[in-house]
C-alpha cells in the first residue's frame, strides 16, 4: 500500500503520497494537543544543538513551529547523527512527536538526561514519516541519534507533558 497506518502512532508513506502536514493530520486527528505551534509543545522556546548540520538547515529549525523548515544532518561517513533538545530545566515528559522528511529511513535511538552527560536510553525505533515516542520520564535533555546510514532530516519535534 501507498500509505500504511501501522498503528495509531506510526504512519508509513512508502510512495511519498502524503504531504508533511497531511502526515501529521493522520496521526493527530484524534489528538489535537499535538499541534507543533501550541503552547503545549514545551520544545518551543527550548534550545537545540547538533554536531553536524547541512548548510541552510540548522538544528534550530526543529523547534521553530514551522513545518516548512527542517534540520538536516551532514557529517563524516563515520559519524553518528544526533540532535539534543535542552528544555532549560527538568520537566515531566510524556510524549514526543517527530516529523521526519519523507525520504529518510532507518533506525533511531531516543535518550533522556538531566545533565547532558549521563543518558538513559528509552529505546530504538523504526523511522516512519511521523513517530510518536512515549517518553514517560523526567528530564531536561532529549537526544535523538542514528548511525550514519543515509539521510537524516527532521522538520519538527514536539515535546508534550
mmCIF file of C-alpha atoms in Angstrom:
data_model
loop_
_atom_site.group_PDB
_atom_site.id
_atom_site.type_symbol
_atom_site.label_atom_id
_atom_site.label_comp_id
_atom_site.label_asym_id
_atom_site.label_seq_id
_atom_site.Cartn_x
_atom_site.Cartn_y
_atom_site.Cartn_z
ATOM 1 C CA UNK A 1 0.000 0.000 0.000
ATOM 2 C CA UNK A 2 0.987 3.556 -0.557
ATOM 3 C CA UNK A 3 0.029 4.722 2.893
ATOM 4 C CA UNK A 4 0.087 2.351 5.831
ATOM 5 C CA UNK A 5 -1.015 3.237 9.310
ATOM 6 C CA UNK A 6 0.986 0.704 11.310
ATOM 7 C CA UNK A 7 -0.779 1.750 14.491
ATOM 8 C CA UNK A 8 -2.209 4.967 15.898
ATOM 9 C CA UNK A 9 1.315 6.281 16.418
ATOM 10 C CA UNK A 10 3.174 5.449 13.216
ATOM 11 C CA UNK A 11 2.483 6.419 9.609
ATOM 12 C CA UNK A 12 4.426 4.858 6.735
ATOM 13 C CA UNK A 13 4.277 6.634 3.388
ATOM 14 C CA UNK A 14 6.247 4.323 1.126
ATOM 15 C CA UNK A 15 5.471 6.186 -2.086
ATOM 16 C CA UNK A 16 5.678 9.729 -0.670
ATOM 17 C CA UNK A 17 1.974 10.345 -1.254
ATOM 18 C CA UNK A 18 1.437 12.383 1.902
ATOM 19 C CA UNK A 19 2.467 15.951 2.336
ATOM 20 C CA UNK A 20 4.178 16.682 5.630
ATOM 21 C CA UNK A 21 1.089 18.370 7.021
ATOM 22 C CA UNK A 22 -1.238 15.552 5.942
ATOM 23 C CA UNK A 23 1.019 13.017 7.658
ATOM 24 C CA UNK A 24 0.662 14.984 10.872
ATOM 25 C CA UNK A 25 -3.101 15.186 10.332
ATOM 26 C CA UNK A 26 -3.336 11.379 10.084
ATOM 27 C CA UNK A 27 -1.598 10.829 13.391
ATOM 28 C CA UNK A 28 -3.156 13.757 15.244
ATOM 29 C CA UNK A 29 -6.765 13.605 14.065
ATOM 30 C CA UNK A 30 -7.922 12.377 17.476
ATOM 31 C CA UNK A 31 -5.159 14.152 19.399
ATOM 32 C CA UNK A 32 -5.460 17.922 18.763
ATOM 33 C CA UNK A 33 -2.966 18.630 21.544
ATOM 34 C CA UNK A 34 -0.211 17.536 19.143
ATOM 35 C CA UNK A 35 -0.008 20.892 17.429
ATOM 36 C CA UNK A 36 3.622 21.892 16.918
ATOM 37 C CA UNK A 37 2.744 25.583 17.391
ATOM 38 C CA UNK A 38 0.654 25.059 20.534
ATOM 39 C CA UNK A 39 1.835 26.275 23.919
ATOM 40 C CA UNK A 40 1.534 22.607 24.955
ATOM 41 C CA UNK A 41 4.675 21.918 22.890
ATOM 42 C CA UNK A 42 7.353 22.594 25.520
ATOM 43 C CA UNK A 43 10.120 22.298 22.907
ATOM 44 C CA UNK A 44 9.144 25.757 21.632
ATOM 45 C CA UNK A 45 11.487 28.164 23.392
ATOM 46 C CA UNK A 46 13.986 25.430 24.234
ATOM 47 C CA UNK A 47 17.459 25.316 22.744
ATOM 48 C CA UNK A 48 18.800 22.665 20.428
ATOM 49 C CA UNK A 49 22.212 21.555 19.241
ATOM 50 C CA UNK A 50 23.605 19.155 16.678
ATOM 51 C CA UNK A 51 27.260 18.441 15.894
ATOM 52 C CA UNK A 52 26.570 18.349 12.153
ATOM 53 C CA UNK A 53 24.116 20.422 10.112
ATOM 54 C CA UNK A 54 23.711 20.815 6.393
ATOM 55 C CA UNK A 55 24.227 24.394 5.212
ATOM 56 C CA UNK A 56 20.925 26.281 5.410
ATOM 57 C CA UNK A 57 19.258 23.622 7.592
ATOM 58 C CA UNK A 58 20.263 24.432 11.196
ATOM 59 C CA UNK A 59 19.185 22.406 14.230
ATOM 60 C CA UNK A 60 17.060 25.322 15.486
ATOM 61 C CA UNK A 61 14.573 24.579 12.686
ATOM 62 C CA UNK A 62 13.215 21.509 14.522
ATOM 63 C CA UNK A 63 11.716 23.634 17.313
ATOM 64 C CA UNK A 64 10.563 26.723 15.405
ATOM 65 C CA UNK A 65 6.933 25.592 14.930
ATOM 66 C CA UNK A 66 7.309 25.928 11.151
ATOM 67 C CA UNK A 67 6.615 22.794 9.084
ATOM 68 C CA UNK A 68 8.390 24.239 6.038
ATOM 69 C CA UNK A 69 11.829 24.453 7.705
ATOM 70 C CA UNK A 70 13.972 21.478 8.653
ATOM 71 C CA UNK A 71 17.255 20.349 10.149
ATOM 72 C CA UNK A 72 19.386 18.093 8.031
ATOM 73 C CA UNK A 73 22.460 16.309 9.312
ATOM 74 C CA UNK A 74 25.742 16.461 7.491
ATOM 75 C CA UNK A 75 28.967 14.900 8.646
ATOM 76 C CA UNK A 76 31.733 12.465 8.037
ATOM 77 C CA UNK A 77 30.994 8.896 6.906
ATOM 78 C CA UNK A 78 31.880 7.519 10.358
ATOM 79 C CA UNK A 79 29.748 9.958 12.340
ATOM 80 C CA UNK A 80 26.648 9.285 14.375
ATOM 81 C CA UNK A 81 23.960 11.833 13.623
ATOM 82 C CA UNK A 82 22.417 13.350 16.715
ATOM 83 C CA UNK A 83 20.345 16.267 17.871
ATOM 84 C CA UNK A 84 19.821 17.338 21.506
ATOM 85 C CA UNK A 85 16.960 19.459 22.840
ATOM 86 C CA UNK A 86 17.629 21.368 26.083
ATOM 87 C CA UNK A 87 14.343 22.142 27.846
ATOM 88 C CA UNK A 88 16.204 24.512 30.251
ATOM 89 C CA UNK A 89 15.028 22.646 33.364
ATOM 90 C CA UNK A 90 13.958 19.142 34.360
ATOM 91 C CA UNK A 91 10.372 18.527 33.262
ATOM 92 C CA UNK A 92 7.947 15.623 33.468
ATOM 93 C CA UNK A 93 7.749 14.343 29.905
ATOM 94 C CA UNK A 94 5.005 12.235 28.376
ATOM 95 C CA UNK A 95 5.460 12.057 24.594
ATOM 96 C CA UNK A 96 7.473 13.397 21.680
ATOM 97 C CA UNK A 97 6.183 13.822 18.129
ATOM 98 C CA UNK A 98 8.789 13.796 15.338
ATOM 99 C CA UNK A 99 8.004 14.881 11.776
ATOM 100 C CA UNK A 100 10.728 13.487 9.513
ATOM 101 C CA UNK A 101 11.426 14.391 5.938
ATOM 102 C CA UNK A 102 9.617 11.723 3.886
ATOM 103 C CA UNK A 103 12.652 10.127 2.243
ATOM 104 C CA UNK A 104 14.529 9.451 5.486
ATOM 105 C CA UNK A 105 14.822 5.853 6.640
ATOM 106 C CA UNK A 106 16.452 3.620 9.184
ATOM 107 C CA UNK A 107 16.504 3.256 12.932
ATOM 108 C CA UNK A 108 16.898 5.977 15.522
ATOM 109 C CA UNK A 109 17.507 5.962 19.271
ATOM 110 C CA UNK A 110 15.940 8.251 21.888
ATOM 111 C CA UNK A 111 17.648 9.004 25.208
ATOM 112 C CA UNK A 112 16.999 11.441 28.062
ATOM 113 C CA UNK A 113 19.282 13.097 30.599
ATOM 114 C CA UNK A 114 19.210 15.590 33.451
ATOM 115 C CA UNK A 115 22.828 16.743 32.975
ATOM 116 C CA UNK A 116 23.660 16.209 29.253
ATOM 117 C CA UNK A 117 26.305 13.632 30.223
ATOM 118 C CA UNK A 118 24.564 10.614 31.771
ATOM 119 C CA UNK A 119 21.958 9.306 29.339
ATOM 120 C CA UNK A 120 19.103 6.844 29.782
ATOM 121 C CA UNK A 121 18.090 5.077 26.586
ATOM 122 C CA UNK A 122 14.341 4.895 26.023
ATOM 123 C CA UNK A 123 14.626 2.619 23.030
ATOM 124 C CA UNK A 124 15.434 2.251 19.371
ATOM 125 C CA UNK A 125 12.650 2.914 16.892
ATOM 126 C CA UNK A 126 11.968 2.290 13.236
ATOM 127 C CA UNK A 127 11.677 5.512 11.318
ATOM 128 C CA UNK A 128 8.327 6.435 9.818
ATOM 129 C CA UNK A 129 7.322 9.781 8.392
ATOM 130 C CA UNK A 130 5.810 10.630 11.759
ATOM 131 C CA UNK A 131 6.801 8.994 15.017
ATOM 132 C CA UNK A 132 5.109 9.452 18.375
ATOM 133 C CA UNK A 133 7.539 8.308 21.063
ATOM 134 C CA UNK A 134 6.467 7.655 24.663
ATOM 135 C CA UNK A 135 8.959 9.394 26.953
ATOM 136 C CA UNK A 136 7.357 8.870 30.404
ATOM 137 C CA UNK A 137 10.365 10.312 32.220
ATOM 138 C CA UNK A 138 11.579 13.407 33.961
ATOM 139 C CA UNK A 139 14.453 15.008 32.087
ATOM 140 C CA UNK A 140 16.000 18.245 30.909
ATOM 141 C CA UNK A 141 17.629 16.920 27.725
ATOM 142 C CA UNK A 142 16.270 14.738 24.918
ATOM 143 C CA UNK A 143 18.639 13.219 22.357
ATOM 144 C CA UNK A 144 17.730 11.621 19.036
ATOM 145 C CA UNK A 145 20.554 9.794 17.295
ATOM 146 C CA UNK A 146 21.147 7.430 14.421
ATOM 147 C CA UNK A 147 24.194 5.880 12.834
ATOM 148 C CA UNK A 148 25.137 7.476 9.574
ATOM 149 C CA UNK A 149 23.265 5.139 7.291
ATOM 150 C CA UNK A 150 21.757 7.542 4.829
ATOM 151 C CA UNK A 151 19.864 10.773 5.069
ATOM 152 C CA UNK A 152 18.785 12.197 8.459
ATOM 153 C CA UNK A 153 16.396 15.156 8.300
ATOM 154 C CA UNK A 154 13.645 16.392 10.662
ATOM 155 C CA UNK A 155 11.049 19.097 10.011
ATOM 156 C CA UNK A 156 9.758 19.495 13.545
ATOM 157 C CA UNK A 157 9.874 17.985 17.022
ATOM 158 C CA UNK A 158 7.145 18.487 19.600
ATOM 159 C CA UNK A 159 7.572 17.549 23.272
ATOM 160 C CA UNK A 160 4.499 17.216 25.488
ATOM 161 C CA UNK A 161 3.843 16.774 29.204
#
